[in-house]
PDB file of C-alpha atoms in Angstrom:
ATOM      1  CA  MET A   1     -71.096  91.684  33.596  1.00 84.00           C
ATOM      2  CA  ARG A   2     -73.734  89.354  31.243  1.00 92.00           C
ATOM      3  CA  ALA A   3     -75.544  92.392  29.507  1.00 96.00           C
ATOM      4  CA  PHE A   4     -79.308  92.513  29.675  1.00 98.00           C
ATOM      5  CA  GLU A   5     -82.378  93.381  27.349  1.00 97.00           C
ATOM      6  CA  LEU A   6     -85.936  94.712  27.539  1.00 98.00           C
ATOM      7  CA  ARG A   7     -87.979  95.192  24.855  1.00 98.00           C
ATOM      8  CA  PHE A   8     -90.923  97.630  24.098  1.00 98.00           C
ATOM      9  CA  ARG A   9     -92.822  98.761  20.865  1.00 97.00           C
ATOM     10  CA  ARG A  10     -93.853 102.268  22.518  1.00 94.00           C
ATOM     11  CA  PRO A  11     -90.851 104.997  23.223  1.00 94.00           C
ATOM     12  CA  VAL A  12     -89.217 104.181  27.065  1.00 97.00           C
ATOM     13  CA  PRO A  13     -87.023 106.505  29.534  1.00 97.00           C
ATOM     14  CA  GLY A  14     -83.432 105.827  29.082  1.00 96.00           C
ATOM     15  CA  GLY A  15     -84.825 102.972  25.926  1.00 97.00           C
ATOM     16  CA  GLU A  16     -82.714 103.736  22.174  1.00 96.00           C
ATOM     17  CA  PRO A  17     -84.266 102.506  19.056  1.00 96.00           C
ATOM     18  CA  SER A  18     -83.917  99.280  17.935  1.00 95.00           C
ATOM     19  CA  GLY A  19     -86.101  97.802  14.911  1.00 90.00           C
ATOM     20  CA  GLU A  20     -89.288  98.936  14.903  1.00 89.00           C
ATOM     21  CA  GLY A  21     -89.867  99.440  19.038  1.00 96.00           C
ATOM     22  CA  PHE A  22     -87.587 100.341  21.648  1.00 98.00           C
ATOM     23  CA  ALA A  23     -85.081  98.404  23.871  1.00 97.00           C
ATOM     24  CA  LEU A  24     -83.809  99.276  27.471  1.00 98.00           C
ATOM     25  CA  ARG A  25     -80.108  97.744  27.664  1.00 97.00           C
ATOM     26  CA  TRP A  26     -77.820  97.418  30.584  1.00 98.00           C
ATOM     27  CA  GLN A  27     -74.971  95.455  32.124  1.00 96.00           C
ATOM     28  CA  GLY A  28     -75.136  93.315  35.157  1.00 97.00           C
ATOM     29  CA  THR A  29     -77.711  93.846  37.655  1.00 98.00           C
ATOM     30  CA  ALA A  30     -80.227  96.036  37.247  1.00 98.00           C
ATOM     31  CA  VAL A  31     -82.122  97.506  40.547  1.00 98.00           C
ATOM     32  CA  MET A  32     -86.071  97.690  40.177  1.00 98.00           C
ATOM     33  CA  GLY A  33     -86.982 100.735  42.937  1.00 98.00           C
ATOM     34  CA  ILE A  34     -90.010  99.969  45.170  1.00 97.00           C
ATOM     35  CA  VAL A  35     -92.737 102.386  45.621  1.00 95.00           C
ATOM     36  CA  ASN A  36     -96.319 101.624  47.298  1.00 92.00           C
ATOM     37  CA  VAL A  37     -98.276 103.859  47.659  1.00 92.00           C
ATOM     38  CA  THR A  38    -100.535 101.531  50.026  1.00 85.00           C
ATOM     39  CA  PRO A  39    -102.384 102.315  53.812  1.00 77.00           C
ATOM     40  CA  ASP A  40    -101.159  97.943  54.641  1.00 51.00           C
ATOM     41  CA  SER A  41     -98.089  98.062  52.584  1.00 50.00           C
ATOM     42  CA  PHE A  42     -96.300  95.562  55.612  1.00 46.00           C
ATOM     43  CA  SER A  43     -92.796  97.674  55.245  1.00 49.00           C
ATOM     44  CA  ASP A  44     -93.875 101.439  53.926  1.00 51.00           C
ATOM     45  CA  GLY A  45     -97.937 101.383  54.568  1.00 48.00           C
ATOM     46  CA  GLY A  46     -99.036 105.031  54.423  1.00 47.00           C
ATOM     47  CA  HIS A  47     -95.053 106.661  54.036  1.00 53.00           C
ATOM     48  CA  PHE A  48     -95.951 107.401  50.634  1.00 53.00           C
ATOM     49  CA  ALA A  49     -98.848 109.566  48.687  1.00 64.00           C
ATOM     50  CA  ASN A  50     -98.294 111.834  46.324  1.00 77.00           C
ATOM     51  CA  ALA A  51     -95.594 114.561  46.738  1.00 84.00           C
ATOM     52  CA  ALA A  52     -93.774 112.043  49.019  1.00 89.00           C
ATOM     53  CA  ALA A  53     -93.814 108.563  46.625  1.00 93.00           C
ATOM     54  CA  ILE A  54     -93.238 111.178  42.733  1.00 95.00           C
ATOM     55  CA  ASP A  55     -90.181 112.522  45.363  1.00 95.00           C
ATOM     56  CA  ALA A  56     -89.211 108.603  46.312  1.00 95.00           C
ATOM     57  CA  GLY A  57     -89.181 107.084  42.723  1.00 97.00           C
ATOM     58  CA  LEU A  58     -87.413 111.006  42.054  1.00 98.00           C
ATOM     59  CA  ALA A  59     -85.038 110.109  44.841  1.00 98.00           C
ATOM     60  CA  MET A  60     -84.905 106.014  43.886  1.00 98.00           C
ATOM     61  CA  ALA A  61     -84.125 107.560  39.816  1.00 98.00           C
ATOM     62  CA  ALA A  62     -80.912 109.681  40.671  1.00 98.00           C
ATOM     63  CA  ALA A  63     -79.709 106.692  42.536  1.00 98.00           C
ATOM     64  CA  GLY A  64     -79.791 104.561  39.565  1.00 98.00           C
ATOM     65  CA  ALA A  65     -82.475 102.514  39.785  1.00 98.00           C
ATOM     66  CA  LEU A  66     -83.572 101.740  35.862  1.00 98.00           C
ATOM     67  CA  LEU A  67     -86.854 101.192  36.787  1.00 98.00           C
ATOM     68  CA  VAL A  68     -89.494 102.908  39.887  1.00 98.00           C
ATOM     69  CA  ASP A  69     -92.580 100.344  40.737  1.00 98.00           C
ATOM     70  CA  VAL A  70     -95.820 102.044  41.449  1.00 97.00           C
ATOM     71  CA  GLY A  71     -98.212 100.241  43.124  1.00 95.00           C
ATOM     72  CA  GLY A  72    -101.864 100.530  45.041  1.00 94.00           C
ATOM     73  CA  GLU A  73    -102.357  97.683  46.819  1.00 91.00           C
ATOM     74  CA  SER A  74    -100.332  95.800  49.018  1.00 81.00           C
ATOM     75  CA  THR A  75     -99.567  92.391  48.523  1.00 77.00           C
ATOM     76  CA  ARG A  76     -98.327  91.084  51.864  1.00 71.00           C
ATOM     77  CA  PRO A  77     -99.892  87.674  53.235  1.00 69.00           C
ATOM     78  CA  GLY A  78    -103.300  87.613  54.332  1.00 67.00           C
ATOM     79  CA  ALA A  79    -104.322  91.661  51.936  1.00 68.00           C
ATOM     80  CA  THR A  80    -107.259  92.183  51.384  1.00 78.00           C
ATOM     81  CA  PRO A  81    -108.267  93.238  47.320  1.00 82.00           C
ATOM     82  CA  VAL A  82    -109.304  97.468  46.329  1.00 89.00           C
ATOM     83  CA  PRO A  83    -111.106  97.937  43.799  1.00 94.00           C
ATOM     84  CA  ALA A  84    -108.874  99.050  40.751  1.00 95.00           C
ATOM     85  CA  HIS A  85    -111.301 102.688  41.089  1.00 95.00           C
ATOM     86  CA  GLU A  86    -108.822 102.977  44.656  1.00 94.00           C
ATOM     87  CA  GLU A  87    -106.800 101.732  43.656  1.00 95.00           C
ATOM     88  CA  LEU A  88    -106.098 104.111  40.160  1.00 96.00           C
ATOM     89  CA  ARG A  89    -106.354 106.889  43.077  1.00 94.00           C
ATOM     90  CA  ARG A  90    -103.494 106.038  44.330  1.00 94.00           C
ATOM     91  CA  VAL A  91    -100.829 105.390  41.092  1.00 96.00           C
ATOM     92  CA  LEU A  92    -101.859 107.611  38.924  1.00 96.00           C
ATOM     93  CA  PRO A  93    -101.007 110.707  40.452  1.00 96.00           C
ATOM     94  CA  VAL A  94     -97.601 109.112  41.028  1.00 96.00           C
ATOM     95  CA  ILE A  95     -97.061 107.330  37.766  1.00 97.00           C
ATOM     96  CA  GLU A  96     -98.164 110.883  35.660  1.00 97.00           C
ATOM     97  CA  GLY A  97     -95.663 113.211  38.743  1.00 97.00           C
ATOM     98  CA  LEU A  98     -92.661 110.251  37.565  1.00 97.00           C
ATOM     99  CA  ALA A  99     -93.636 109.786  33.808  1.00 98.00           C
ATOM    100  CA  ALA A 100     -92.872 114.146  33.541  1.00 97.00           C
ATOM    101  CA  GLU A 101     -89.532 113.670  35.240  1.00 98.00           C
ATOM    102  CA  GLY A 102     -88.354 111.022  32.899  1.00 98.00           C
ATOM    103  CA  VAL A 103     -88.446 108.466  34.928  1.00 98.00           C
ATOM    104  CA  ALA A 104     -89.520 104.534  33.744  1.00 98.00           C
ATOM    105  CA  VAL A 105     -91.798 103.266  35.877  1.00 98.00           C
ATOM    106  CA  SER A 106     -93.525 100.150  35.997  1.00 98.00           C
ATOM    107  CA  ILE A 107     -97.461  99.374  37.349  1.00 98.00           C
ATOM    108  CA  ASP A 108     -97.609  96.841  40.333  1.00 97.00           C
ATOM    109  CA  THR A 109    -101.053  95.611  39.503  1.00 97.00           C
ATOM    110  CA  SER A 110    -103.330  92.655  38.452  1.00 96.00           C
ATOM    111  CA  LYS A 111    -105.604  94.602  37.196  1.00 97.00           C
ATOM    112  CA  PRO A 112    -106.116  95.044  32.993  1.00 98.00           C
ATOM    113  CA  ASP A 113    -107.971  98.895  33.546  1.00 98.00           C
ATOM    114  CA  VAL A 114    -105.771  99.269  35.943  1.00 98.00           C
ATOM    115  CA  ALA A 115    -102.886  99.044  33.510  1.00 98.00           C
ATOM    116  CA  ARG A 116    -104.313 100.287  30.714  1.00 98.00           C
ATOM    117  CA  GLU A 117    -105.077 103.219  32.010  1.00 98.00           C
ATOM    118  CA  ALA A 118    -101.272 103.371  34.023  1.00 98.00           C
ATOM    119  CA  LEU A 119     -99.804 102.513  30.582  1.00 98.00           C
ATOM    120  CA  SER A 120    -101.170 105.139  29.433  1.00 98.00           C
ATOM    121  CA  ALA A 121    -100.479 107.767  32.034  1.00 98.00           C
ATOM    122  CA  GLY A 122     -97.270 106.690  31.636  1.00 98.00           C
ATOM    123  CA  ALA A 123     -95.844 103.790  33.372  1.00 98.00           C
ATOM    124  CA  CYS A 124     -94.320 101.210  30.068  1.00 98.00           C
ATOM    125  CA  LEU A 125     -93.743  97.730  32.036  1.00 98.00           C
ATOM    126  CA  VAL A 126     -96.376  96.115  33.489  1.00 98.00           C
ATOM    127  CA  ASN A 127     -95.249  93.266  36.791  1.00 98.00           C
ATOM    128  CA  ASP A 128     -98.275  91.140  37.457  1.00 97.00           C
ATOM    129  CA  VAL A 129     -97.556  88.732  40.626  1.00 94.00           C
ATOM    130  CA  ARG A 130    -100.140  86.924  39.899  1.00 94.00           C
ATOM    131  CA  GLY A 131     -98.933  85.704  36.501  1.00 96.00           C
ATOM    132  CA  LEU A 132    -100.269  87.348  33.499  1.00 97.00           C
ATOM    133  CA  ARG A 133    -102.982  83.926  34.191  1.00 96.00           C
ATOM    134  CA  ASP A 134    -105.565  87.066  33.141  1.00 97.00           C
ATOM    135  CA  PRO A 135    -106.175  86.804  29.639  1.00 98.00           C
ATOM    136  CA  ALA A 136    -107.612  90.234  29.263  1.00 98.00           C
ATOM    137  CA  LEU A 137    -104.610  91.894  31.193  1.00 98.00           C
ATOM    138  CA  ARG A 138    -101.926  90.122  28.124  1.00 98.00           C
ATOM    139  CA  ALA A 139    -104.453  92.277  25.472  1.00 98.00           C
ATOM    140  CA  VAL A 140    -103.984  95.104  27.171  1.00 98.00           C
ATOM    141  CA  CYS A 141     -99.992  94.629  27.641  1.00 98.00           C
ATOM    142  CA  ALA A 142    -100.015  93.436  24.159  1.00 98.00           C
ATOM    143  CA  GLU A 143    -102.266  95.883  22.930  1.00 98.00           C
ATOM    144  CA  ALA A 144    -100.259  98.391  24.685  1.00 98.00           C
ATOM    145  CA  GLY A 145     -96.288  97.713  23.391  1.00 98.00           C
ATOM    146  CA  ALA A 146     -95.254  96.819  27.516  1.00 98.00           C
ATOM    147  CA  PRO A 147     -93.686  94.019  28.628  1.00 98.00           C
ATOM    148  CA  ALA A 148     -94.404  92.588  31.392  1.00 98.00           C
ATOM    149  CA  VAL A 149     -92.538  90.911  34.614  1.00 98.00           C
ATOM    150  CA  LEU A 150     -94.123  87.192  34.536  1.00 98.00           C
ATOM    151  CA  MET A 151     -93.939  86.505  38.597  1.00 97.00           C
ATOM    152  CA  HIS A 152     -95.278  83.078  40.105  1.00 96.00           C
ATOM    153  CA  MET A 153     -97.953  82.760  43.215  1.00 91.00           C
ATOM    154  CA  GLN A 154     -99.642  79.804  44.762  1.00 87.00           C
ATOM    155  CA  GLY A 155    -103.196  80.913  45.799  1.00 67.00           C
ATOM    156  CA  THR A 156    -103.793  84.984  46.872  1.00 61.00           C
ATOM    157  CA  ALA A 157    -102.592  86.913  48.824  1.00 60.00           C
ATOM    158  CA  GLU A 158    -105.010  86.543  51.136  1.00 62.00           C
ATOM    159  CA  THR A 159    -104.269  82.484  51.252  1.00 56.00           C
ATOM    160  CA  MET A 160    -100.615  82.135  50.078  1.00 53.00           C
ATOM    161  CA  GLN A 161     -99.149  81.619  53.149  1.00 63.00           C
ATOM    162  CA  ARG A 162    -101.990  79.291  55.402  1.00 64.00           C
ATOM    163  CA  ALA A 163    -100.193  75.431  54.149  1.00 71.00           C
ATOM    164  CA  PRO A 164     -97.965  76.101  51.093  1.00 79.00           C
ATOM    165  CA  SER A 165     -97.840  73.257  49.638  1.00 83.00           C
ATOM    166  CA  TYR A 166     -95.009  71.358  46.447  1.00 93.00           C
ATOM    167  CA  GLY A 167     -93.883  68.302  45.248  1.00 95.00           C
ATOM    168  CA  ASP A 168     -91.470  69.391  43.595  1.00 97.00           C
ATOM    169  CA  VAL A 169     -90.886  73.076  44.318  1.00 97.00           C
ATOM    170  CA  VAL A 170     -88.206  73.838  41.589  1.00 98.00           C
ATOM    171  CA  GLU A 171     -89.396  72.580  38.779  1.00 97.00           C
ATOM    172  CA  GLU A 172     -93.102  73.831  39.469  1.00 96.00           C
ATOM    173  CA  VAL A 173     -92.546  77.187  39.685  1.00 97.00           C
ATOM    174  CA  SER A 174     -89.591  77.295  36.427  1.00 97.00           C
ATOM    175  CA  THR A 175     -92.480  74.978  34.162  1.00 97.00           C
ATOM    176  CA  PHE A 176     -95.341  77.930  35.268  1.00 97.00           C
ATOM    177  CA  LEU A 177     -92.393  80.443  34.387  1.00 98.00           C
ATOM    178  CA  ARG A 178     -91.202  78.783  30.618  1.00 97.00           C
ATOM    179  CA  CYS A 179     -95.017  78.292  30.102  1.00 97.00           C
ATOM    180  CA  GLY A 180     -96.707  82.141  30.906  1.00 98.00           C
ATOM    181  CA  ALA A 181     -93.458  83.481  28.911  1.00 98.00           C
ATOM    182  CA  GLU A 182     -93.858  81.331  25.892  1.00 98.00           C
ATOM    183  CA  ARG A 183     -98.107  81.671  26.160  1.00 98.00           C
ATOM    184  CA  ALA A 184     -97.675  85.689  26.817  1.00 98.00           C
ATOM    185  CA  LEU A 185     -95.096  86.107  24.459  1.00 98.00           C
ATOM    186  CA  LYS A 186     -97.410  83.774  21.518  1.00 98.00           C
ATOM    187  CA  GLU A 187    -100.289  86.254  22.360  1.00 98.00           C
ATOM    188  CA  GLY A 188     -98.241  89.295  20.991  1.00 98.00           C
ATOM    189  CA  ILE A 189     -96.466  90.963  24.909  1.00 98.00           C
ATOM    190  CA  VAL A 190     -93.673  91.770  24.150  1.00 98.00           C
ATOM    191  CA  ASP A 191     -90.876  90.659  26.218  1.00 98.00           C
ATOM    192  CA  ILE A 192     -91.171  88.818  29.630  1.00 98.00           C
ATOM    193  CA  ILE A 193     -89.373  88.784  32.417  1.00 98.00           C
ATOM    194  CA  VAL A 194     -89.632  86.546  34.793  1.00 98.00           C
ATOM    195  CA  ASP A 195     -89.679  86.457  39.339  1.00 98.00           C
ATOM    196  CA  PRO A 196     -90.396  83.141  40.927  1.00 98.00           C
ATOM    197  CA  GLY A 197     -91.732  85.062  43.941  1.00 96.00           C
ATOM    198  CA  ILE A 198     -89.729  84.582  46.772  1.00 96.00           C
ATOM    199  CA  GLY A 199     -92.092  84.754  49.950  1.00 92.00           C
ATOM    200  CA  PHE A 200     -95.844  84.071  47.814  1.00 91.00           C
ATOM    201  CA  GLY A 201     -96.974  81.217  48.551  1.00 90.00           C
ATOM    202  CA  LYS A 202     -94.032  79.767  49.634  1.00 93.00           C
ATOM    203  CA  ARG A 203     -92.887  78.631  53.357  1.00 93.00           C
ATOM    204  CA  LEU A 204     -88.913  78.622  53.863  1.00 95.00           C
ATOM    205  CA  GLU A 205     -87.734  75.798  52.962  1.00 96.00           C
ATOM    206  CA  HIS A 206     -89.554  76.178  49.043  1.00 96.00           C
ATOM    207  CA  ASN A 207     -87.678  80.041  49.253  1.00 97.00           C
ATOM    208  CA  LEU A 208     -84.237  78.654  49.939  1.00 97.00           C
ATOM    209  CA  ALA A 209     -84.922  75.542  47.873  1.00 97.00           C
ATOM    210  CA  LEU A 210     -85.764  78.602  44.793  1.00 98.00           C
ATOM    211  CA  LEU A 211     -82.896  80.100  45.956  1.00 98.00           C
ATOM    212  CA  ARG A 212     -80.398  78.074  45.454  1.00 98.00           C
ATOM    213  CA  ALA A 213     -81.319  76.883  41.959  1.00 98.00           C
ATOM    214  CA  LEU A 214     -81.383  80.854  40.738  1.00 98.00           C
ATOM    215  CA  PRO A 215     -78.669  79.213  38.186  1.00 97.00           C
ATOM    216  CA  ARG A 216     -80.510  77.483  36.578  1.00 97.00           C
ATOM    217  CA  LEU A 217     -83.852  80.121  36.658  1.00 97.00           C
ATOM    218  CA  ALA A 218     -82.115  82.298  35.293  1.00 97.00           C
ATOM    219  CA  SER A 219     -81.117  81.018  32.145  1.00 94.00           C
ATOM    220  CA  GLY A 220     -84.114  82.052  29.927  1.00 93.00           C
ATOM    221  CA  HIS A 221     -85.352  85.191  30.242  1.00 97.00           C
ATOM    222  CA  PRO A 222     -84.279  87.717  32.203  1.00 98.00           C
ATOM    223  CA  LEU A 223     -84.785  87.068  35.844  1.00 98.00           C
ATOM    224  CA  LEU A 224     -86.278  89.470  38.968  1.00 98.00           C
ATOM    225  CA  ILE A 225     -85.800  88.474  42.441  1.00 98.00           C
ATOM    226  CA  GLY A 226     -87.298  91.043  44.857  1.00 97.00           C
ATOM    227  CA  ALA A 227     -86.973  89.597  48.765  1.00 96.00           C
ATOM    228  CA  SER A 228     -86.058  93.144  50.016  1.00 96.00           C
ATOM    229  CA  ARG A 229     -87.150  93.445  54.025  1.00 95.00           C
ATOM    230  CA  LYS A 230     -89.506  89.242  53.422  1.00 94.00           C
ATOM    231  CA  GLN A 231     -90.666  87.850  56.140  1.00 92.00           C
ATOM    232  CA  LEU A 232     -87.554  85.325  54.911  1.00 94.00           C
ATOM    233  CA  ILE A 233     -84.837  87.155  55.945  1.00 96.00           C
ATOM    234  CA  GLU A 234     -86.597  87.338  59.306  1.00 96.00           C
ATOM    235  CA  SER A 235     -86.615  83.639  59.450  1.00 95.00           C
ATOM    236  CA  LEU A 236     -82.846  83.276  58.667  1.00 96.00           C
ATOM    237  CA  SER A 237     -81.520  86.545  60.783  1.00 97.00           C
ATOM    238  CA  GLY A 238     -84.072  86.631  63.666  1.00 97.00           C
ATOM    239  CA  GLU A 239     -84.880  90.334  62.234  1.00 96.00           C
ATOM    240  CA  THR A 240     -88.672  91.202  63.765  1.00 95.00           C
ATOM    241  CA  ALA A 241     -88.736  94.661  61.704  1.00 95.00           C
ATOM    242  CA  PRO A 242     -88.775  95.131  58.123  1.00 93.00           C
ATOM    243  CA  THR A 243     -87.130  98.342  57.525  1.00 93.00           C
ATOM    244  CA  ALA A 244     -84.615  96.780  59.753  1.00 96.00           C
ATOM    245  CA  ARG A 245     -83.771  94.140  57.226  1.00 96.00           C
ATOM    246  CA  ASP A 246     -81.936  96.137  54.047  1.00 96.00           C
ATOM    247  CA  PRO A 247     -78.701  94.061  55.772  1.00 97.00           C
ATOM    248  CA  GLY A 248     -80.418  90.506  55.005  1.00 97.00           C
ATOM    249  CA  SER A 249     -82.176  91.747  51.929  1.00 97.00           C
ATOM    250  CA  LEU A 250     -79.017  93.157  50.265  1.00 97.00           C
ATOM    251  CA  ALA A 251     -77.282  89.793  50.522  1.00 97.00           C
ATOM    252  CA  LEU A 252     -79.691  87.660  49.338  1.00 97.00           C
ATOM    253  CA  HIS A 253     -79.807  89.946  46.348  1.00 98.00           C
ATOM    254  CA  LEU A 254     -76.318  89.743  45.917  1.00 98.00           C
ATOM    255  CA  HIS A 255     -76.650  85.996  45.424  1.00 98.00           C
ATOM    256  CA  ALA A 256     -79.284  86.742  42.835  1.00 98.00           C
ATOM    257  CA  ALA A 257     -76.943  89.103  41.101  1.00 98.00           C
ATOM    258  CA  ALA A 258     -74.349  85.842  41.491  1.00 97.00           C
ATOM    259  CA  SER A 259     -76.200  83.978  39.923  1.00 98.00           C
ATOM    260  CA  GLY A 260     -77.576  85.165  37.044  1.00 98.00           C
ATOM    261  CA  ALA A 261     -80.235  87.984  38.130  1.00 98.00           C
ATOM    262  CA  ALA A 262     -81.627  90.584  35.590  1.00 98.00           C
ATOM    263  CA  MET A 263     -82.811  92.915  37.944  1.00 98.00           C
ATOM    264  CA  VAL A 264     -83.965  93.248  41.906  1.00 98.00           C
ATOM    265  CA  ARG A 265     -86.897  94.997  42.984  1.00 98.00           C
ATOM    266  CA  ALA A 266     -85.550  97.004  46.023  1.00 97.00           C
ATOM    267  CA  HIS A 267     -86.553  99.281  49.037  1.00 96.00           C
ATOM    268  CA  ASP A 268     -83.014 101.318  49.459  1.00 97.00           C
ATOM    269  CA  VAL A 269     -81.881 101.759  45.967  1.00 98.00           C
ATOM    270  CA  ALA A 270     -78.733 103.740  46.808  1.00 98.00           C
ATOM    271  CA  ALA A 271     -77.244 100.481  49.296  1.00 98.00           C
ATOM    272  CA  HIS A 272     -78.363  97.643  46.302  1.00 98.00           C
ATOM    273  CA  LEU A 273     -76.693  99.755  43.359  1.00 98.00           C
ATOM    274  CA  GLN A 274     -73.771 100.670  46.281  1.00 97.00           C
ATOM    275  CA  ALA A 275     -73.390  96.888  47.148  1.00 97.00           C
ATOM    276  CA  LEU A 276     -73.773  95.749  42.937  1.00 97.00           C
ATOM    277  CA  ARG A 277     -70.708  98.237  41.587  1.00 96.00           C
ATOM    278  CA  VAL A 278     -68.558  96.563  45.256  1.00 96.00           C
ATOM    279  CA  TRP A 279     -68.635  93.450  43.989  1.00 96.00           C
ATOM    280  CA  GLU A 280     -69.373  93.715  40.618  1.00 95.00           C
ATOM    281  CA  GLY A 281     -65.143  95.973  40.639  1.00 94.00           C
ATOM    282  CA  ILE A 282     -64.311  92.487  42.584  1.00 94.00           C
ATOM    283  CA  GLY A 283     -65.091  90.378  39.832  1.00 88.00           C
ATOM    284  CA  GLY A 284     -68.561  89.575  39.734  1.00 71.00           C
TER     285      GLY A 284
END
């Protein structure tokens, strides 16, 4: 199994001292659990709030999630933006509750103010679906000593699925990720995970091309794949209910693991970890 490392310039639960900072180290493909504190998430909208969200995150950590990703703004296709103060109202109690129990928390946001407050509340990583395009967000991560997930998205959540278009989707996405990571590191962000953004401004053929090219995408910075319960699973399987798409999510994420992904982002953490351990035990 391939070894991975994510560096921090701040203490992180489960981290080890490394140079002037800390590092999370793991073997094989880790799992990032998803806790959406939103009323309109495509899969679990309105299901988690405060105590229930904390309990869900603790259960994910107990099952073996390396990180728990907390989000307060839906990024499903067609979603409208949420003001920063409302996003903070949703996520801060959950981040504080999880961090107090020693859980490594990431904040799923693109807003510099939300990221700053979330990191102060105990989050240790910023997961930005808009690819760290905002220099103010890059500065927040650099100042806090926090690594970041840099994801590719064409358009915005409101517009991304209206008419996504590429000349060569693999080349364009890989170039975006490589250049974005280089810029982020040059500006002082301690470490970067890249994410091709499956389902974010991509048609079925774009998603499939990226999935088939994962070994290339995984050859540089640690690669995160997040396709849990997405429309892509329905397109391939015919399953219309998001909560019934976990088997397809497992199949896709095992493909990602076989292709060198460092991490997968999933709703059903326990099932993913069981599947990954069995696959690895067989010789994955």
